[in-house]
């Protein structure tokens, strides 16, 4: 009863049920009290003589089959996972179911009702509180989270194997998370990528106001370091400047020939060409 909020407990006591609720998982597993709760709000649709207050598995399945038909007829969105977890007394299944029914019948909200995520009724919350050496192994987790009544409800062997495999996969995932959180305990050595140093990039935005602030710390990149002086080398003679290396030029005047002189030179050249073959024959 300590897992239910105070307002839900007061609501259950105000309904004047046929017997008080002592163990939430055990008392709500057969669906008799759930039917009695709805009979207060739907007196014409719920007849209590149709329900049996027994503890056997056929009695539970019969009561819940009638309730699920009633939920579908009235348009009440009750997840089948909650009903299945309540039948098999899974952890937190009956508590969440009662709180969900309370919110739907009274139009009130409870902070503890969280059905947005995937419904997973396992003993993970209890295992986290235990030390590492006392937590369940893979076989023990299958035994704790897979009830015997589930094999009777769904005798299909493949379905039961899938449920067991999901529990084992979830257990392996939790073990990996534990090894990652405490690597020293499991003697896990860091990889080469984890050991390699990572340089932080220099800051790009550094205003003058930050520099003037007393609390501002100047980055190491902005601190000017003295640049080392290069080693002395033998000085090479510098080339003379442009003023000293100027060359003096002298202007030369060329006389051009007249047209008469050019004509006479052409005639002399042509006459010399005509006299050449005669000299050769001679």
Backbone as numpy.savetxt, mean C-alpha at the origin, in Angstrom:
# Nx Ny Nz CAx CAy CAz Cx Cy Cz
-20.37 -11.57 28.34 -21.18 -10.37 28.34 -20.33 -9.11 28.34
-19.08 -9.21 28.76 -18.23 -8.03 28.80 -17.87 -7.53 27.41
-18.06 -8.37 26.35 -17.74 -7.96 25.00 -18.83 -7.10 24.38
-20.02 -7.05 24.98 -21.12 -6.24 24.45 -21.09 -4.86 25.09
-21.42 -3.82 24.33 -21.48 -2.47 24.92 -22.59 -2.38 25.98
-22.48 -1.37 26.78 -23.42 -1.21 27.88 -24.84 -0.94 27.37
-24.99 -0.14 26.33 -26.33 0.16 25.82 -27.00 -1.07 25.24
-26.21 -1.98 24.65 -26.79 -3.22 24.12 -27.25 -4.13 25.26
-26.48 -4.18 26.34 -26.88 -4.99 27.49 -28.18 -4.46 28.10
-28.29 -3.16 28.25 -29.51 -2.59 28.80 -30.70 -2.85 27.87
-30.47 -2.82 26.57 -31.54 -3.11 25.61 -32.01 -4.56 25.72
-31.09 -5.49 25.88 -31.48 -6.90 26.03 -32.26 -7.13 27.33
-31.86 -6.47 28.38 -32.58 -6.62 29.64 -33.99 -6.02 29.58
-34.15 -4.98 28.79 -35.47 -4.36 28.68 -36.46 -5.20 27.88
-35.99 -6.15 27.09 -36.89 -6.97 26.28 -37.55 -8.09 27.07
-37.06 -8.37 28.28 -37.65 -9.41 29.13 -37.68 -10.76 28.40
-36.48 -11.24 28.05 -36.35 -12.50 27.34 -36.69 -13.67 28.25
-36.88 -14.85 27.64 -37.31 -16.03 28.41 -36.24 -16.50 29.37
-34.97 -16.29 29.06 -33.89 -16.62 30.00 -32.78 -15.61 29.81
-32.05 -15.27 30.87 -31.01 -14.24 30.77 -29.82 -14.72 29.94
-29.16 -13.78 29.36 -27.98 -14.06 28.53 -26.75 -14.08 29.42
-26.12 -15.23 29.51 -24.92 -15.39 30.32 -23.68 -15.55 29.45
-23.76 -16.35 28.45 -22.66 -16.56 27.51 -23.18 -16.20 26.11
-22.62 -15.17 25.52 -23.15 -14.66 24.26 -23.02 -15.68 23.16
-21.88 -16.31 23.01 -21.67 -17.27 21.93 -22.55 -18.49 22.09
-22.69 -18.99 23.28 -23.47 -20.21 23.49 -24.97 -19.94 23.43
-25.45 -18.83 24.02 -26.88 -18.59 24.12 -27.50 -18.16 22.80
-26.73 -17.48 21.94 -27.27 -17.02 20.66 -26.97 -17.97 19.51
-26.28 -19.08 19.75 -25.87 -19.95 18.64 -27.04 -20.68 18.00
-28.08 -21.03 18.77 -29.21 -21.78 18.17 -30.25 -20.87 17.53
-30.17 -19.57 17.71 -31.10 -18.65 17.08 -32.42 -18.46 17.79
-32.65 -19.14 18.92 -33.92 -19.01 19.64 -34.09 -17.60 20.22
-33.06 -17.07 20.85 -33.16 -15.72 21.42 -33.24 -14.67 20.33
-32.60 -14.91 19.19 -32.70 -13.96 18.08 -34.15 -13.89 17.59
-34.79 -15.05 17.48 -36.20 -15.06 17.07 -37.08 -14.37 18.11
-36.78 -14.54 19.39 -37.57 -13.90 20.43 -37.39 -12.38 20.41
-36.19 -11.92 20.08 -35.96 -10.47 19.97 -36.80 -9.88 18.84
-36.79 -10.54 17.68 -37.57 -10.03 16.55 -39.07 -10.17 16.77
-39.48 -11.11 17.63 -40.92 -11.25 17.89 -41.50 -10.04 18.62
-40.66 -9.27 19.32 -41.13 -8.06 19.98 -41.40 -6.95 18.97
-40.72 -6.96 17.84 -40.88 -5.91 16.84 -41.75 -6.37 15.67
-41.80 -7.66 15.38 -42.62 -8.22 14.30 -43.47 -9.35 14.87
-44.51 -8.96 15.57 -45.33 -9.96 16.28 -46.14 -10.82 15.31
-46.52 -10.29 14.18 -47.32 -11.05 13.23 -46.48 -11.98 12.36
-45.19 -11.68 12.22 -44.33 -12.47 11.32 -43.53 -13.54 12.05
-43.28 -13.38 13.33 -42.48 -14.34 14.09 -43.40 -15.05 15.09
-43.51 -16.34 14.94 -44.29 -17.19 15.86 -43.30 -18.08 16.62
-43.25 -17.91 17.94 -42.23 -18.60 18.73 -42.46 -20.10 18.81
-43.65 -20.59 18.53 -43.87 -22.04 18.59 -43.17 -22.77 17.43
-42.72 -21.99 16.43 -42.01 -22.61 15.30 -40.53 -22.80 15.57
-40.05 -22.30 16.69 -38.62 -22.37 17.00 -38.41 -23.26 18.22
-37.28 -23.95 18.22 -36.95 -24.89 19.29 -35.69 -24.41 20.00
-35.71 -24.48 21.32 -34.57 -24.06 22.12 -33.68 -25.27 22.42
-33.09 -25.82 21.37 -32.22 -26.98 21.52 -30.78 -26.63 21.21
-29.87 -27.57 21.49 -28.44 -27.34 21.29 -27.85 -28.19 20.18
-28.65 -29.06 19.57 -28.12 -29.92 18.52 -27.94 -29.12 17.22
-27.12 -29.66 16.35 -26.85 -28.97 15.09 -28.08 -28.91 14.19
-28.89 -29.98 14.04 -30.11 -29.85 13.21 -31.08 -28.80 13.75
-31.16 -28.66 15.08 -32.04 -27.64 15.65 -31.55 -26.25 15.30
-30.25 -26.03 15.38 -29.69 -24.72 15.04 -29.93 -24.39 13.57
-29.70 -25.35 12.70 -29.88 -25.10 11.27 -31.34 -24.83 10.94
-32.25 -25.53 11.60 -33.68 -25.30 11.35 -34.12 -23.91 11.79
-33.69 -23.48 12.97 -34.06 -22.15 13.45 -33.49 -21.04 12.57
-32.23 -21.19 12.18 -31.60 -20.13 11.40 -32.09 -20.10 9.96
-32.52 -21.23 9.43 -33.09 -21.22 8.08 -34.40 -20.42 8.05
-35.20 -20.54 9.10 -36.43 -19.73 9.19 -36.10 -18.25 9.36
-35.09 -17.97 10.17 -34.72 -16.56 10.38 -34.16 -15.93 9.10
-33.37 -16.67 8.35 -32.82 -16.10 7.12 -33.90 -15.84 6.07
-34.92 -16.71 6.02 -36.05 -16.42 5.13 -36.80 -15.17 5.58
-36.91 -14.99 6.90 -37.55 -13.79 7.43 -36.72 -12.53 7.11
-35.40 -12.63 7.24 -34.54 -11.49 6.91 -34.68 -11.09 5.45
-34.73 -12.07 4.58 -34.86 -11.79 3.16 -36.21 -11.19 2.83
-37.25 -11.66 3.49 -38.60 -11.15 3.22 -38.77 -9.72 3.71
-38.17 -9.38 4.83 -38.30 -8.04 5.39 -37.23 -7.07 4.87
-36.29 -7.55 4.07 -35.26 -6.68 3.53 -34.18 -6.30 4.52
-33.93 -7.15 5.51 -32.89 -6.89 6.51 -31.56 -7.45 6.01
-30.57 -6.60 5.94 -29.26 -7.01 5.42 -28.44 -7.59 6.56
-28.56 -8.89 6.76 -27.76 -9.61 7.76 -26.80 -10.52 7.00
-25.51 -10.30 7.07 -24.56 -11.14 6.31 -24.64 -12.60 6.73
-24.52 -13.47 5.74 -24.53 -14.91 6.03 -23.30 -15.34 6.82
-22.19 -14.61 6.66 -20.98 -14.95 7.41 -21.20 -14.78 8.91
-21.98 -13.76 9.30 -22.29 -13.57 10.72 -23.14 -14.72 11.25
-24.12 -15.12 10.46 -24.99 -16.24 10.87 -24.19 -17.53 10.98
-23.35 -17.79 10.00 -22.55 -19.02 10.02 -21.57 -19.01 11.18
-20.94 -17.87 11.46 -20.03 -17.79 12.60 -20.74 -17.94 13.93
-21.99 -17.45 14.04 -22.76 -17.61 15.28 -23.15 -19.06 15.50
-23.51 -19.77 14.44 -23.88 -21.19 14.58 -22.72 -22.01 15.11
-21.52 -21.74 14.60 -20.34 -22.53 14.97 -19.55 -21.89 16.12
-20.14 -20.90 16.78 -19.51 -20.26 17.97 -18.12 -19.72 17.65
-18.00 -19.03 16.52 -16.73 -18.41 16.16 -16.49 -17.18 17.03
-15.23 -16.80 17.24 -14.94 -15.61 18.06 -15.51 -14.34 17.45
-16.19 -13.55 18.28 -16.75 -12.23 17.93 -17.91 -12.29 16.94
-18.37 -13.47 16.53 -19.47 -13.55 15.56 -20.79 -13.18 16.21
-21.12 -13.81 17.33 -22.39 -13.52 18.00 -22.44 -12.09 18.51
-21.32 -11.57 19.00 -21.30 -10.20 19.50 -21.60 -9.19 18.40
-20.97 -9.38 17.23 -21.22 -8.47 16.12 -22.65 -8.61 15.60
-23.19 -9.82 15.61 -24.56 -10.02 15.14 -25.56 -9.31 16.04
-25.40 -9.42 17.34 -26.33 -8.76 18.27 -26.23 -7.24 18.13
-25.02 -6.72 17.99 -24.87 -5.27 17.82 -25.48 -4.79 16.51
-25.35 -5.59 15.44 -25.95 -5.21 14.17 -27.47 -5.20 14.25
-28.02 -6.19 14.90 -29.48 -6.24 15.09 -29.95 -5.06 15.93
-29.18 -4.67 16.93 -29.53 -3.53 17.77 -29.58 -2.24 16.95
-28.61 -2.04 16.06 -28.60 -0.82 15.24 -29.75 -0.80 14.24
-30.17 -1.95 13.74 -31.25 -1.99 12.75 -32.62 -1.84 13.40
-32.81 -2.34 14.60 -34.12 -2.27 15.25 -34.34 -0.97 16.01
-33.27 -0.35 16.49 -33.40 0.88 17.28 -32.95 2.13 16.54
-32.38 1.97 15.33 -31.88 3.11 14.55 -30.84 3.92 15.32
-30.02 3.23 16.06 -28.92 3.86 16.79 -27.60 3.30 16.26
-26.55 4.03 16.52 -25.23 3.65 16.02 -24.33 3.25 17.18
-23.44 2.32 16.89 -22.45 1.86 17.87 -21.10 1.93 17.19
-20.14 2.48 17.90 -18.80 2.64 17.33 -18.11 1.30 17.13
-18.46 0.31 17.89 -17.74 -0.96 17.83 -18.18 -1.82 16.66
-19.29 -1.47 16.00 -19.74 -2.25 14.86 -18.91 -1.86 13.65
-18.12 -2.77 13.12 -17.25 -2.52 11.98 -17.41 -3.69 11.02
-18.23 -3.50 10.00 -18.47 -4.55 9.02 -18.01 -4.15 7.63
-17.26 -3.04 7.52 -16.78 -2.61 6.22 -15.66 -3.52 5.70
-14.83 -4.01 6.61 -13.72 -4.86 6.19 -14.20 -6.31 6.05
-13.32 -7.16 5.59 -13.65 -8.57 5.41 -13.85 -9.24 6.77
-14.96 -9.98 6.88 -15.29 -10.65 8.14 -14.36 -11.84 8.31
-13.64 -11.86 9.39 -12.67 -12.91 9.66 -12.77 -13.28 11.14
-13.44 -14.39 11.44 -13.64 -14.80 12.82 -12.57 -15.83 13.19
-11.43 -15.33 13.61 -10.33 -16.18 14.05 -9.89 -15.73 15.44
-8.95 -16.49 15.99 -8.41 -16.16 17.31 -7.15 -15.30 17.20
-7.07 -14.49 16.14 -5.88 -13.66 15.93 -5.72 -12.65 17.06
-6.82 -12.04 17.52 -6.72 -11.04 18.59 -6.18 -11.66 19.88
-6.53 -12.90 20.13 -6.01 -13.58 21.32 -4.56 -13.99 21.14
-4.19 -14.41 19.94 -2.82 -14.85 19.70 -1.83 -13.69 19.78
-2.25 -12.49 19.41 -1.35 -11.34 19.45 -0.97 -11.00 20.88
-1.87 -11.24 21.83 -1.59 -10.93 23.23 -0.59 -11.91 23.85
-0.44 -13.07 23.26 0.48 -14.08 23.81 1.91 -13.79 23.38
2.90 -14.26 24.16 4.30 -14.14 23.70 4.53 -15.03 22.49
5.65 -14.79 21.81 5.90 -15.50 20.55 6.03 -17.01 20.75
6.64 -17.43 21.85 6.85 -18.86 22.05 5.57 -19.59 22.43
4.54 -18.85 22.83 3.29 -19.48 23.25 2.20 -19.43 22.19
2.48 -18.87 21.04 1.45 -18.77 20.00 1.27 -20.10 19.28
0.11 -20.23 18.66 -0.26 -21.50 18.04 0.57 -21.77 16.79
0.78 -23.05 16.53 1.41 -23.46 15.29 0.35 -23.54 14.19
0.76 -23.97 13.01 -0.18 -24.05 11.89 -1.26 -25.08 12.15
-0.88 -26.25 12.65 -1.88 -27.29 12.94 -2.81 -26.88 14.08
-2.26 -26.20 15.09 -3.10 -25.77 16.21 -4.06 -24.66 15.78
-3.64 -23.80 14.88 -4.53 -22.75 14.40 -5.68 -23.32 13.58
-5.42 -24.39 12.82 -6.50 -25.06 12.09 -7.49 -25.68 13.07
-6.98 -26.27 14.13 -7.85 -26.88 15.13 -8.67 -25.85 15.88
-8.10 -24.68 16.13 -8.82 -23.65 16.87 -9.86 -22.93 16.03
-9.58 -22.74 14.74 -10.45 -21.91 13.90 -11.36 -22.70 12.98
-11.24 -23.99 12.95 -12.11 -24.83 12.11 -12.86 -25.79 13.03
-14.14 -25.53 13.22 -14.96 -26.32 14.15 -15.40 -27.64 13.51
-15.71 -28.59 14.40 -16.17 -29.89 13.91 -17.55 -29.77 13.28
-18.38 -28.87 13.79 -19.72 -28.71 13.24 -19.69 -28.20 11.80
-18.60 -27.56 11.39 -18.51 -27.11 10.00 -18.40 -28.28 9.04
-17.78 -29.36 9.45 -17.70 -30.55 8.60 -19.07 -31.20 8.46
-19.90 -31.12 9.52 -21.25 -31.69 9.43 -22.17 -30.80 8.62
-21.98 -29.49 8.71 -22.83 -28.57 7.95 -22.52 -28.63 6.46
-21.25 -28.63 6.11 -20.82 -28.70 4.72 -19.94 -29.94 4.55
-20.54 -31.08 4.24 -19.75 -32.32 4.14 -18.86 -32.40 2.92
-18.88 -31.37 2.07 -18.03 -31.37 0.88 -16.56 -31.32 1.29
-15.79 -32.29 0.85 -14.39 -32.39 1.25 -13.56 -31.24 0.69
-13.86 -30.82 -0.54 -13.09 -29.75 -1.17 -13.30 -28.43 -0.43
-14.53 -28.17 -0.01 -14.81 -26.93 0.72 -14.08 -26.89 2.05
-14.04 -28.01 2.75 -13.33 -28.06 4.02 -11.82 -27.91 3.82
-11.31 -28.48 2.75 -9.88 -28.32 2.47 -9.54 -26.87 2.15
-10.41 -26.18 1.46 -10.17 -24.77 1.16 -10.18 -23.93 2.43
-11.09 -24.23 3.35 -11.11 -23.50 4.62 -9.83 -23.73 5.41
-9.37 -24.98 5.46 -8.14 -25.28 6.18 -6.94 -24.62 5.52
-6.91 -24.58 4.18 -5.80 -23.95 3.48 -5.79 -22.45 3.70
-6.95 -21.83 3.77 -7.02 -20.39 4.04 -6.49 -20.07 5.44
-6.79 -20.92 6.40 -6.29 -20.71 7.76 -4.77 -20.85 7.79
-4.23 -21.83 7.07 -2.78 -22.03 7.03 -2.09 -20.86 6.34
-2.66 -20.39 5.23 -2.07 -19.23 4.52 -2.07 -17.99 5.41
-3.15 -17.80 6.14 -3.22 -16.65 7.04 -2.20 -16.77 8.17
-2.01 -18.00 8.66 -1.02 -18.22 9.71 0.40 -17.94 9.20
0.70 -18.36 7.98 2.03 -18.11 7.40 2.26 -16.62 7.20
1.23 -15.89 6.78 1.36 -14.46 6.60 1.64 -13.75 7.93
0.98 -14.19 9.00 1.24 -13.61 10.32 2.66 -13.91 10.78
3.15 -15.09 10.49 4.52 -15.45 10.86 5.53 -14.57 10.12
5.28 -14.29 8.87 6.19 -13.43 8.12 6.21 -12.03 8.70
5.05 -11.54 9.10 5.00 -10.21 9.72 5.77 -10.20 11.04
5.68 -11.26 11.81 6.41 -11.33 13.07 7.92 -11.36 12.82
8.36 -12.08 11.80 9.79 -12.13 11.49 10.30 -10.76 11.01
9.44 -10.04 10.30 9.85 -8.73 9.83 9.92 -7.73 10.98
9.02 -7.85 11.95 9.01 -6.92 13.08 10.16 -7.17 14.04
10.53 -8.44 14.25 11.61 -8.77 15.18 12.63 -9.66 14.47
13.48 -9.08 13.63 14.44 -9.92 12.89 15.52 -10.51 13.78
15.86 -9.84 14.89 16.92 -10.36 15.75 16.50 -11.66 16.43
15.25 -11.79 16.77 14.79 -12.99 17.45 14.86 -14.21 16.53
14.57 -14.01 15.26 14.56 -15.11 14.30 15.88 -15.22 13.53
16.91 -14.46 13.94 18.23 -14.53 13.33 18.15 -14.28 11.82
17.48 -13.21 11.46 17.36 -12.83 10.06 18.40 -11.75 9.75
19.23 -12.00 8.77 20.26 -11.06 8.38 19.73 -10.11 7.32
20.11 -8.84 7.38 19.63 -7.89 6.37 20.22 -8.20 5.01
19.48 -7.87 4.00 19.92 -8.08 2.64 20.93 -7.00 2.24
21.50 -7.19 1.05 22.48 -6.22 0.56 21.84 -4.87 0.29
20.59 -4.88 -0.18 19.90 -3.62 -0.42 19.61 -2.85 0.85
19.31 -3.58 1.96 19.05 -2.93 3.23 20.33 -2.40 3.87
21.45 -3.04 3.60 22.71 -2.61 4.18 23.34 -1.44 3.43
23.01 -1.26 2.17 23.63 -0.20 1.39 23.17 1.16 1.88
24.09 2.12 1.99 23.68 3.47 2.48 22.87 4.20 1.43
21.98 4.99 1.91 21.12 5.79 1.03 21.37 7.26 1.31
21.79 7.99 0.31 22.09 9.41 0.47 20.80 10.22 0.37
20.66 11.14 1.28 19.49 12.01 1.27 19.72 13.11 0.26
18.77 13.38 -0.63 18.98 14.45 -1.63 19.05 15.80 -0.96
19.85 16.71 -1.49 19.97 18.04 -0.88 18.67 18.81 -1.02
18.37 19.67 -0.05 17.13 20.46 -0.13 17.22 21.49 -1.25
16.13 21.65 -1.95 16.09 22.60 -3.07 15.51 23.94 -2.66
14.52 23.94 -1.78 13.88 25.18 -1.35 14.50 25.64 -0.04
15.30 26.69 -0.13 15.93 27.25 1.07 15.92 28.76 0.93
14.97 29.39 1.57 14.78 30.83 1.44 15.69 31.58 2.40
15.77 32.91 2.19 16.57 33.74 3.07 15.95 33.89 4.44
14.61 33.79 4.51 13.95 33.90 5.81 14.35 32.75 6.72
14.51 31.56 6.14 14.95 30.43 6.96 16.36 30.63 7.47
17.18 31.27 6.66 18.56 31.50 7.09 18.63 32.50 8.22
17.72 33.50 8.21 17.71 34.50 9.26 17.08 33.99 10.54
16.27 32.96 10.43 15.61 32.42 11.64 16.66 31.78 12.54
16.48 31.94 13.84 17.45 31.39 14.79 17.39 29.87 14.86
16.16 29.36 14.73 16.00 27.92 14.86 16.34 27.18 13.59
16.52 27.91 12.49 16.80 27.23 11.23 18.20 26.68 11.25
18.35 25.51 10.73 19.65 24.86 10.67 20.09 24.83 9.23
21.26 25.34 8.98 21.74 25.37 7.63 22.17 23.99 7.18
21.78 23.61 6.00 22.24 22.31 5.52 23.73 22.32 5.24
24.27 21.12 5.21 25.72 21.00 5.04 26.16 21.45 3.66
25.21 21.37 2.69 25.60 21.73 1.34 25.82 23.24 1.21
25.15 24.04 2.08 25.25 25.49 1.96 26.46 26.06 2.67
27.10 25.29 3.49 28.28 25.77 4.21 29.47 25.75 3.24
30.10 26.88 3.07 31.21 26.98 2.14 32.47 26.41 2.78
33.03 25.47 2.10 34.25 24.86 2.58 35.44 25.49 1.87
36.56 25.63 2.56 37.74 26.22 1.88 38.23 25.31 0.79
38.37 25.89 -0.39 38.83 25.09 -1.53 40.33 24.92 -1.45
40.83 23.73 -1.63 42.28 23.51 -1.54 43.00 24.19 -2.70
44.17 24.78 -2.38 44.97 25.45 -3.41 45.65 24.42 -4.29
45.63 24.60 -5.58 46.28 23.61 -6.46 47.79 23.67 -6.31
48.46 22.60 -6.58 49.92 22.58 -6.45 50.57 23.56 -7.44
51.66 24.17 -6.96 52.37 25.16 -7.79 53.06 24.48 -8.95
52.99 25.12 -10.09 53.64 24.59 -11.29 54.61 25.65 -11.83
55.50 25.18 -12.67 56.44 26.11 -13.30 55.69 27.04 -14.23
55.97 28.32 -14.08 55.27 29.30 -14.88 55.77 29.25 -16.33
54.84 29.27 -17.22 55.16 29.27 -18.64 55.15 30.71 -19.12
56.13 31.04 -19.94 56.22 32.42 -20.43 54.98 32.77 -21.22
54.41 33.87 -20.86 53.18 34.27 -21.52 53.49 34.85 -22.89
52.60 34.67 -23.84 52.85 35.27 -25.17 52.78 36.78 -25.10
53.49 37.45 -25.93 53.47 38.92 -25.90 52.08 39.44 -26.20
51.84 40.58 -25.62 50.53 41.17 -25.82 50.36 41.64 -27.25
49.09 42.01 -27.55 48.78 42.39 -28.91 49.43 43.71 -29.31
49.59 44.60 -28.31 50.17 45.89 -28.63 51.63 45.78 -29.07
52.37 44.87 -28.39 53.79 44.71 -28.72 54.02 43.90 -29.98
53.04 43.06 -30.34 53.25 42.16 -31.47 52.62 42.68 -32.75
52.36 43.99 -32.88 51.77 44.53 -34.09 52.83 44.64 -35.18
52.52 44.28 -36.45 53.43 44.32 -37.60 53.14 45.57 -38.41
54.21 46.24 -38.81 54.05 47.45 -39.61 54.02 47.09 -41.09
53.08 47.65 -41.81 52.91 47.40 -43.24 53.26 48.69 -44.02
53.81 48.50 -45.24 54.19 49.60 -46.11 53.37 49.56 -47.38
52.85 50.72 -47.76 51.99 50.80 -48.94 52.86 50.88 -50.21
52.51 50.07 -51.20 53.25 50.02 -52.47 52.33 50.51 -53.59
52.78 51.47 -54.38 52.00 52.01 -55.48 52.41 51.30 -56.76
51.44 50.76 -57.50 51.68 50.03 -58.76 51.17 50.91 -59.90
52.05 51.13 -60.91 51.67 51.93 -62.07 50.97 51.06 -63.09
49.85 51.53 -63.58 49.09 50.80 -64.59 49.48 51.28 -66.00
49.44 50.36 -67.01 49.80 50.69 -68.39 48.68 51.41 -69.09
49.06 52.22 -70.10 48.04 52.90 -70.90 47.44 51.95 -71.91
46.39 52.38 -72.60 45.74 51.53 -73.61 46.63 51.37 -74.85
47.40 52.41 -75.23 48.26 52.31 -76.41 49.38 51.30 -76.19
49.94 51.36 -74.97 51.01 50.41 -74.67 50.49 48.99 -74.62
49.30 48.82 -74.12 48.71 47.47 -74.09 48.48 46.95 -75.50
48.03 47.84 -76.42 47.77 47.42 -77.80 49.07 47.04 -78.50
50.12 47.79 -78.25 51.42 47.48 -78.88 51.99 46.16 -78.38
51.75 45.86 -77.06 52.24 44.59 -76.50 51.49 43.42 -77.11
50.22 43.60 -77.37 49.44 42.53 -78.00 49.93 42.27 -79.43
50.25 43.34 -80.22 50.72 43.17 -81.58 52.07 42.46 -81.62
52.93 42.81 -80.68 54.24 42.17 -80.64 54.12 40.70 -80.29
53.18 40.38 -79.43 53.00 38.98 -79.06 52.46 38.17 -80.21
51.54 38.77 -80.99 50.97 38.03 -82.12 52.00 37.85 -83.22
52.85 38.81 -83.47 53.88 38.70 -84.51 54.91 37.64 -84.15
55.22 37.53 -82.87 56.18 36.50 -82.45 55.62 35.11 -82.64
54.32 34.93 -82.50 53.69 33.63 -82.71 53.71 33.24 -84.20
53.55 34.24 -85.10 53.52 33.94 -86.53 54.92 33.61 -87.07
55.91 34.16 -86.47 57.28 33.91 -86.96 57.88 32.63 -86.44
57.27 31.97 -85.50 57.81 30.75 -84.91 57.85 29.59 -85.90
56.82 29.25 -86.63 56.93 28.10 -87.56 57.96 28.32 -88.65
58.14 29.54 -89.11 59.15 29.75 -90.14 60.54 29.47 -89.64
60.81 29.84 -88.43 62.11 29.55 -87.86 62.33 28.07 -87.69
61.28 27.33 -87.32 61.43 25.89 -87.14 61.73 25.22 -88.47
61.07 25.64 -89.55 61.32 25.02 -90.88 62.72 25.36 -91.40
63.19 26.48 -91.06 64.51 26.87 -91.51 65.59 26.03 -90.85
